[in-house]
Coordinates of C-alpha atoms and ligand atoms in Angstrom, one line a residue:
M21 CA -24.5 -36.9 0.2
N22 CA -28.1 -36.2 -0.8
T23 CA -29.1 -32.6 -0.1
E24 CA -32.8 -31.7 0.3
I25 CA -33.6 -28.1 -0.4
V26 CA -36.7 -26.9 1.4
K27 CA -38.3 -23.4 1.0
I28 CA -39.7 -22.2 4.2
S29 CA -41.6 -18.9 5.0
I30 CA -43.3 -17.9 8.2
N31 CA -46.6 -17.8 6.5
D32 CA -46.5 -21.5 5.3
S33 CA -49.5 -23.5 6.6
D34 CA -47.1 -26.4 7.0
F35 CA -44.4 -24.4 8.7
D36 CA -44.3 -26.6 11.8
V37 CA -44.2 -29.8 9.7
K38 CA -41.2 -28.6 7.7
I39 CA -39.4 -27.3 10.8
K40 CA -40.0 -30.7 12.6
K41 CA -38.5 -32.6 9.7
A42 CA -35.4 -30.3 9.8
A43 CA -35.2 -30.8 13.6
E44 CA -35.3 -34.6 13.2
I45 CA -32.1 -34.3 11.1
I46 CA -30.4 -32.2 13.8
K47 CA -31.4 -34.7 16.5
A48 CA -30.1 -37.6 14.5
G49 CA -26.7 -35.9 14.2
G50 CA -27.1 -34.5 10.6
L51 CA -26.4 -31.1 9.1
V52 CA -29.1 -28.5 8.2
V53 CA -28.3 -25.1 6.7
F54 CA -30.7 -22.4 8.0
P55 CA -31.1 -18.7 7.7
T56 CA -30.4 -16.2 10.4
E57 CA -30.8 -12.4 10.4
T58 CA -27.0 -12.1 9.8
V59 CA -25.9 -14.9 7.4
Y60 CA -26.9 -18.5 6.8
G61 CA -25.4 -21.1 9.2
I62 CA -24.6 -24.8 8.9
G63 CA -26.4 -26.3 11.9
A64 CA -25.8 -29.4 13.9
D65 CA -26.5 -30.6 17.5
A66 CA -23.9 -28.7 19.6
T67 CA -23.9 -31.4 22.2
N68 CA -22.9 -34.2 19.7
P69 CA -19.2 -34.3 19.1
K70 CA -19.6 -36.3 15.9
A71 CA -22.1 -33.8 14.5
S72 CA -19.7 -30.9 15.2
I73 CA -16.8 -32.8 13.5
S74 CA -19.0 -33.2 10.4
I75 CA -19.6 -29.4 10.3
Y76 CA -15.8 -28.8 10.2
K77 CA -15.6 -31.3 7.4
A78 CA -18.4 -29.8 5.3
K79 CA -16.8 -26.4 5.6
G80 CA -13.2 -27.5 5.2
R81 CA -12.6 -25.6 8.4
P82 CA -9.6 -26.0 10.8
S83 CA -10.8 -27.9 13.8
D84 CA -9.3 -25.4 16.2
N85 CA -11.7 -22.7 15.1
P86 CA -14.7 -23.0 17.4
L87 CA -18.4 -23.0 16.6
I88 CA -21.1 -20.6 18.0
I89 CA -23.9 -22.4 19.8
H90 CA -27.3 -21.0 19.0
V91 CA -30.0 -20.9 21.7
D92 CA -33.7 -20.0 21.4
K93 CA -33.7 -18.1 24.7
A94 CA -30.9 -16.3 26.6
E95 CA -31.6 -18.6 29.6
M96 CA -31.0 -21.7 27.5
A97 CA -27.3 -20.9 27.8
E98 CA -27.4 -21.9 31.6
E99 CA -27.0 -25.6 30.8
Y100 CA -24.0 -25.0 28.6
A101 CA -22.1 -22.0 29.9
Y102 CA -21.3 -20.1 33.1
T103 CA -23.4 -17.0 32.7
N104 CA -23.1 -13.8 34.7
E105 CA -24.7 -10.3 35.2
V106 CA -23.0 -8.8 32.2
Y107 CA -24.4 -11.6 30.0
Y108 CA -27.9 -11.0 31.2
K109 CA -27.5 -7.2 30.8
L110 CA -26.4 -7.8 27.2
A111 CA -29.1 -10.4 26.7
K112 CA -31.9 -8.1 28.0
K113 CA -31.0 -5.5 25.4
F114 CA -29.7 -7.5 22.4
M115 CA -31.2 -11.0 22.5
P116 CA -32.7 -12.3 20.4
G117 CA -30.5 -10.5 17.9
P118 CA -27.1 -10.4 16.2
L119 CA -24.9 -10.6 19.3
T120 CA -22.6 -13.5 20.3
V121 CA -21.1 -13.6 23.8
I122 CA -18.1 -15.6 24.8
L123 CA -18.6 -17.4 28.2
M124 CA -16.8 -20.1 30.2
A125 CA -18.1 -23.4 28.9
K126 CA -19.7 -26.2 30.9
S127 CA -18.7 -29.8 30.2
S128 CA -22.0 -30.4 28.4
V129 CA -20.4 -28.7 25.4
P130 CA -18.0 -31.2 23.8
K131 CA -14.5 -30.0 23.1
E132 CA -15.0 -30.6 19.4
T133 CA -17.7 -27.8 19.4
R134 CA -15.4 -25.5 21.4
G135 CA -12.4 -26.1 19.1
G136 CA -10.6 -27.2 22.2
L137 CA -11.1 -23.9 24.1
Q138 CA -12.4 -23.6 27.7
T139 CA -14.9 -21.0 26.5
V140 CA -18.0 -21.2 24.3
A141 CA -19.6 -18.6 22.1
V142 CA -23.4 -18.2 22.7
R143 CA -25.9 -16.5 20.3
C144 CA -29.7 -16.2 20.4
P145 CA -30.7 -15.4 16.8
E146 CA -33.8 -13.4 16.0
N147 CA -34.7 -15.1 12.7
H148 CA -38.0 -16.9 13.1
I149 CA -36.9 -20.0 11.2
A150 CA -33.7 -20.3 13.2
R151 CA -35.6 -19.9 16.5
A152 CA -38.2 -22.4 15.6
L153 CA -35.5 -24.9 14.5
I154 CA -33.7 -24.6 17.8
A155 CA -36.9 -25.0 19.8
A156 CA -38.0 -28.0 17.8
S157 CA -34.5 -29.7 18.1
Q158 CA -34.4 -29.2 21.9
V159 CA -30.7 -28.8 21.8
P160 CA -28.4 -25.8 21.1
I161 CA -27.4 -25.7 17.5
A162 CA -23.8 -25.2 16.6
A163 CA -23.6 -23.2 13.5
P164 CA -20.8 -21.4 11.7
S165 CA -21.5 -19.4 8.5
A166 CA -22.5 -21.8 5.7
N167 CA -19.7 -21.1 3.4
I168 CA -16.6 -23.1 2.4
S169 CA -13.9 -21.9 4.7
G170 CA -12.2 -18.7 3.3
T171 CA -15.1 -17.6 1.0
P172 CA -17.6 -14.9 1.9
S173 CA -20.5 -15.9 4.2
P174 CA -23.7 -16.7 2.3
T175 CA -26.5 -14.2 2.6
N176 CA -29.1 -16.1 0.4
A177 CA -30.0 -19.7 -0.5
E178 CA -28.2 -19.5 -3.9
H179 CA -24.9 -18.8 -2.2
V180 CA -25.5 -21.7 0.1
I181 CA -26.3 -24.0 -2.7
D182 CA -23.1 -23.0 -4.5
D183 CA -21.0 -23.9 -1.5
M184 CA -22.9 -26.6 0.4
Y185 CA -25.0 -28.7 -2.1
G186 CA -24.0 -32.3 -1.6
R187 CA -22.2 -31.6 1.7
V188 CA -25.2 -31.3 4.0
D189 CA -28.5 -33.1 4.6
M190 CA -30.8 -30.2 4.2
I191 CA -30.7 -26.6 3.0
I192 CA -33.6 -24.4 4.2
D193 CA -34.2 -21.6 1.8
G194 CA -35.7 -18.8 3.9
G195 CA -34.9 -15.9 1.5
A196 CA -32.2 -13.2 1.8
C197 CA -30.7 -12.5 5.3
D198 CA -31.8 -9.1 6.8
F199 CA -28.4 -7.8 7.7
G200 CA -25.8 -9.6 5.6
L201 CA -22.7 -9.6 7.9
E202 CA -22.0 -11.9 10.8
S203 CA -23.0 -11.2 14.4
T204 CA -21.1 -8.8 16.7
I205 CA -18.9 -10.9 19.1
V206 CA -17.9 -9.8 22.6
K207 CA -15.9 -11.3 25.4
I208 CA -16.8 -10.4 28.9
D209 CA -13.8 -9.0 30.8
G210 CA -15.3 -7.9 34.1
D211 CA -18.3 -6.4 35.9
D212 CA -18.8 -3.6 33.5
S213 CA -16.4 -4.3 30.7
V214 CA -16.3 -6.2 27.4
T215 CA -13.9 -6.6 24.5
L216 CA -15.3 -6.5 20.9
L217 CA -13.8 -9.4 18.9
R218 CA -15.9 -9.0 15.8
P219 CA -17.9 -5.9 14.8
G220 CA -21.4 -6.4 13.4
K221 CA -24.9 -4.8 13.4
I222 CA -24.7 -4.1 17.1
T223 CA -22.2 -1.3 17.2
V224 CA -19.6 -0.1 19.7
D225 CA -22.0 2.8 20.6
D226 CA -24.9 0.3 21.1
L227 CA -22.6 -1.6 23.5
K228 CA -21.4 1.5 25.3
A229 CA -25.0 2.5 26.0
E230 CA -25.2 -0.7 28.2
I231 CA -21.6 -1.4 29.4
R232 CA -19.2 1.2 30.7
N233 CA -15.9 -0.1 29.2
V234 CA -16.0 -1.4 25.6
Y235 CA -12.5 -2.3 24.3
I236 CA -11.9 -3.1 20.7
A237 CA -9.5 -6.0 20.0
D238 CA -6.6 -4.8 17.9
A239 CA -7.3 -7.5 15.3
V240 CA -10.7 -5.9 14.5
T241 CA -8.9 -3.1 12.6
D242 CA -5.3 -4.2 12.3
K243 CA -3.3 -7.1 11.0
L244 CA -2.6 -9.7 13.7
E245 CA 1.1 -9.4 14.5
K246 CA 3.1 -12.6 13.7
G247 CA 3.2 -14.8 16.7
A248 CA 0.5 -12.8 18.6
V249 CA -2.2 -14.9 20.3
A250 CA -5.7 -14.4 18.6
L251 CA -8.4 -13.6 21.2
S252 CA -10.8 -15.3 18.7
P253 CA -9.3 -18.1 16.6
G254 CA -11.2 -16.9 13.6
M255 CA -9.0 -13.7 13.6
K256 CA -5.9 -15.6 12.5
Y257 CA -7.4 -17.1 9.4
K258 CA -7.7 -15.5 6.0
H259 CA -11.3 -14.6 5.4
Y260 CA -13.7 -13.6 2.7
A261 CA -11.0 -13.5 0.1
P262 CA -12.3 -13.0 -3.5
K263 CA -10.2 -14.7 -6.3
A264 CA -9.3 -11.4 -7.8
E265 CA -7.0 -8.9 -6.0
L266 CA -9.1 -6.5 -4.0
V267 CA -7.7 -3.0 -3.4
L268 CA -9.4 -0.6 -1.0
L269 CA -9.1 3.1 -2.0
D270 CA -9.0 5.5 1.0
C271 CA -10.1 8.8 -0.4
D272 CA -12.8 11.5 0.0
D273 CA -12.4 12.9 -3.5
I274 CA -13.4 10.4 -6.2
S275 CA -11.5 12.1 -8.8
N276 CA -8.4 10.8 -7.0
A277 CA -9.8 7.3 -7.2
I278 CA -10.5 7.7 -10.9
K279 CA -7.0 8.9 -11.6
Y280 CA -5.4 6.1 -9.6
I281 CA -7.4 3.4 -11.4
K282 CA -6.6 5.0 -14.8
D283 CA -2.9 5.2 -14.0
E284 CA -2.8 1.6 -13.0
N285 CA -4.2 0.7 -16.4
V286 CA -5.2 -2.9 -15.6
N287 CA -7.4 -4.8 -18.0
N288 CA -10.5 -6.7 -16.8
I289 CA -11.3 -4.8 -13.6
A290 CA -14.4 -4.3 -11.4
V291 CA -15.2 -1.1 -9.5
V292 CA -17.4 -1.2 -6.4
A293 CA -18.8 2.3 -6.1
Y294 CA -21.3 4.3 -4.1
E295 CA -24.5 5.0 -6.1
E296 CA -23.8 8.7 -6.1
D297 CA -20.4 8.2 -7.8
I298 CA -21.2 5.5 -10.4
S299 CA -22.0 7.8 -13.3
E300 CA -18.8 9.9 -12.8
F301 CA -16.8 6.7 -12.7
K302 CA -18.5 5.4 -15.9
D303 CA -17.8 8.6 -17.8
E304 CA -14.1 8.4 -17.0
I305 CA -13.4 4.6 -17.0
K306 CA -15.4 2.9 -19.7
N307 CA -13.9 -0.6 -19.7
A308 CA -14.7 -1.6 -16.1
F309 CA -17.5 -3.7 -14.6
Y310 CA -19.4 -1.7 -12.0
Y311 CA -21.1 -2.9 -8.8
S312 CA -23.3 -0.4 -7.0
F313 CA -22.5 -0.5 -3.3
G314 CA -25.7 1.5 -2.3
K315 CA -25.7 5.0 -1.0
R316 CA -22.6 6.4 0.6
D317 CA -24.3 7.0 3.9
S318 CA -26.3 3.8 4.0
E319 CA -24.0 1.4 5.7
E320 CA -26.8 -1.0 6.3
E321 CA -27.4 -1.2 2.5
Q322 CA -23.7 -1.8 1.9
A323 CA -23.6 -4.5 4.6
K324 CA -26.5 -6.3 2.8
K325 CA -24.7 -6.2 -0.5
L326 CA -21.0 -6.8 0.4
F327 CA -20.8 -10.6 0.4
A328 CA -23.1 -11.0 -2.7
V329 CA -20.8 -8.6 -4.6
L330 CA -17.6 -10.4 -3.5
R331 CA -19.2 -13.8 -4.5
D332 CA -20.3 -12.5 -7.9
T333 CA -16.7 -11.2 -8.7
D334 CA -15.5 -14.8 -8.3
K335 CA -17.8 -15.8 -11.2
K336 CA -16.4 -13.2 -13.5
N337 CA -12.6 -13.7 -13.4
F338 CA -11.6 -10.1 -12.8
V339 CA -7.9 -9.3 -12.5
K340 CA -8.5 -6.6 -9.9
I341 CA -11.3 -5.1 -7.9
Y342 CA -11.3 -1.6 -6.6
A343 CA -13.6 -0.6 -3.7
P344 CA -13.9 2.3 -1.3
L345 CA -12.5 1.9 2.2
P346 CA -15.4 2.3 4.7
K347 CA -15.2 4.6 7.7
Q348 CA -14.7 2.9 11.0
K349 CA -17.8 4.2 12.6
G350 CA -21.1 2.5 13.5
V351 CA -21.9 -0.3 11.1
G352 CA -19.0 1.0 9.0
L353 CA -16.6 -0.7 11.5
A354 CA -18.1 -4.1 10.5
L355 CA -17.7 -3.3 6.8
Y356 CA -14.2 -2.1 7.4
N357 CA -13.3 -5.3 9.3
R358 CA -14.6 -7.6 6.6
M359 CA -13.2 -5.6 3.7
I360 CA -9.6 -5.2 5.0
R361 CA -9.6 -9.0 5.4
A362 CA -11.0 -9.6 1.9
A363 CA -8.3 -7.2 0.6
S364 CA -5.5 -8.8 2.7
H365 CA -5.0 -5.3 4.1
K366 CA -4.2 -3.7 0.7
I367 CA -5.3 -0.1 1.4
V368 CA -4.2 2.7 -0.9
K369 CA -4.3 6.2 0.7
L370 CA -5.1 8.8 -2.0
Ligands
TXA425 O1 -23.8 -14.3 12.6 C1 -23.2 -15.2 13.0 O2 -22.5 -15.2 14.0 C2 -23.2 -16.5 12.1 C3 -24.6 -17.1 12.1 C4 -24.7 -18.4 11.4 O3 -25.0 -17.2 13.4 N1 -22.2 -17.4 12.5 C5 -20.9 -17.3 12.3 O4 -20.1 -18.3 12.8 O5 -20.4 -16.2 11.8 P1 -18.6 -18.5 12.3 O6 -18.1 -19.8 12.9 O7 -18.5 -18.3 10.9 O8 -17.8 -17.3 13.1 C6 -17.7 -17.4 14.5 C7 -16.4 -16.8 14.9 C8 -15.2 -17.5 14.5 O9 -14.3 -16.5 14.0 C9 -14.6 -18.1 15.7 O10 -13.2 -18.1 15.8 C10 -15.2 -17.2 16.8 O11 -16.5 -16.8 16.4 N2 -15.4 -18.0 18.1 C11 -16.2 -19.1 18.3 N3 -16.1 -19.5 19.5 C12 -15.2 -18.7 20.2 C13 -14.7 -18.7 21.5 N4 -15.0 -19.5 22.4 N5 -13.8 -17.7 21.8 C14 -13.4 -16.8 20.8 N6 -13.9 -16.8 19.6 C15 -14.8 -17.7 19.2
MG426 MG1 -17.6 -17.7 9.1

């Protein structure tokens, strides 16, 4: 397939013309990769079953793993899902923004888009290009992250081109994504109660400020038990796995991490380290490749770097990668959730 790459910035004098061209592709059932504030998505008309099927194909994604439908206003969900008070309470505070809400689906959403479920995931992104594209397409846009299934989500156009060139009709290059990890996903349980299915920029505390009961699905922090039913189909698939073995070191004193890595004595390793620790690591372990993970307390900086770091390791053929285990607080919970999956739950307590 021929893939057109189009750079778009809000300040372009021909912004509307470029968006219109992309929207024509969506309306015709084609695939357009576009930026959001979280990660890039592969977009298609969510109401067109054939278009949804071609998303699964382009990603190599199992067809029972449903797609999020992207709307340009919270109210646009009305036509596609059964909304309720909790939805509008969340929407008022967090939409547009990096929140996805699971609702009962209306029949206007084909089963292909829903991965066969009765529910549908709804998100109203904040990114200007994403919103303009949805508005111009006049349909909700189904969009999973624009990576080949199982690799880290793309946070810039280069990542997208690596994975999707030749598999989609158009790639919109809108620069680096602001946040860098996928949206927070919640399921509504009742009048004043939600369950967190995937942590993101909107944290548990952010949700608790609006909703009385915020439960955290076990699979957010733990391994899904064999045979257990996943609340979100994505929970059961391996995610974000780099080619090299990733090991997460759970320690407060970096001298323990240094000792552990030295004792393991593996050749061809990468160390992901907080900025404050890098020089101490380098003094002690000379033959490692180092990635700066940003400042220890700056989880937002780490969120922005994580997927780019994981993707880069795949280009360098390391045998092992060592990284710190994030704390499960605030945005740290989103980092923790992605990193334990990338590491297939290999955590070493030091
Ligand atoms: O930030 C994001 O959410 C990005 C951008 C592109 O918007 N999209 C994204 O989509 O991360 P995807 O498909 O890579 O991840 C969506 C997750 C999957 O794990 C899927 O299983 C889950 O949402 N999901 C989708 N529909 C669902 C539903 N009806 N019930 C439960 N989980 C659902
Ligand atoms: Mg994904």
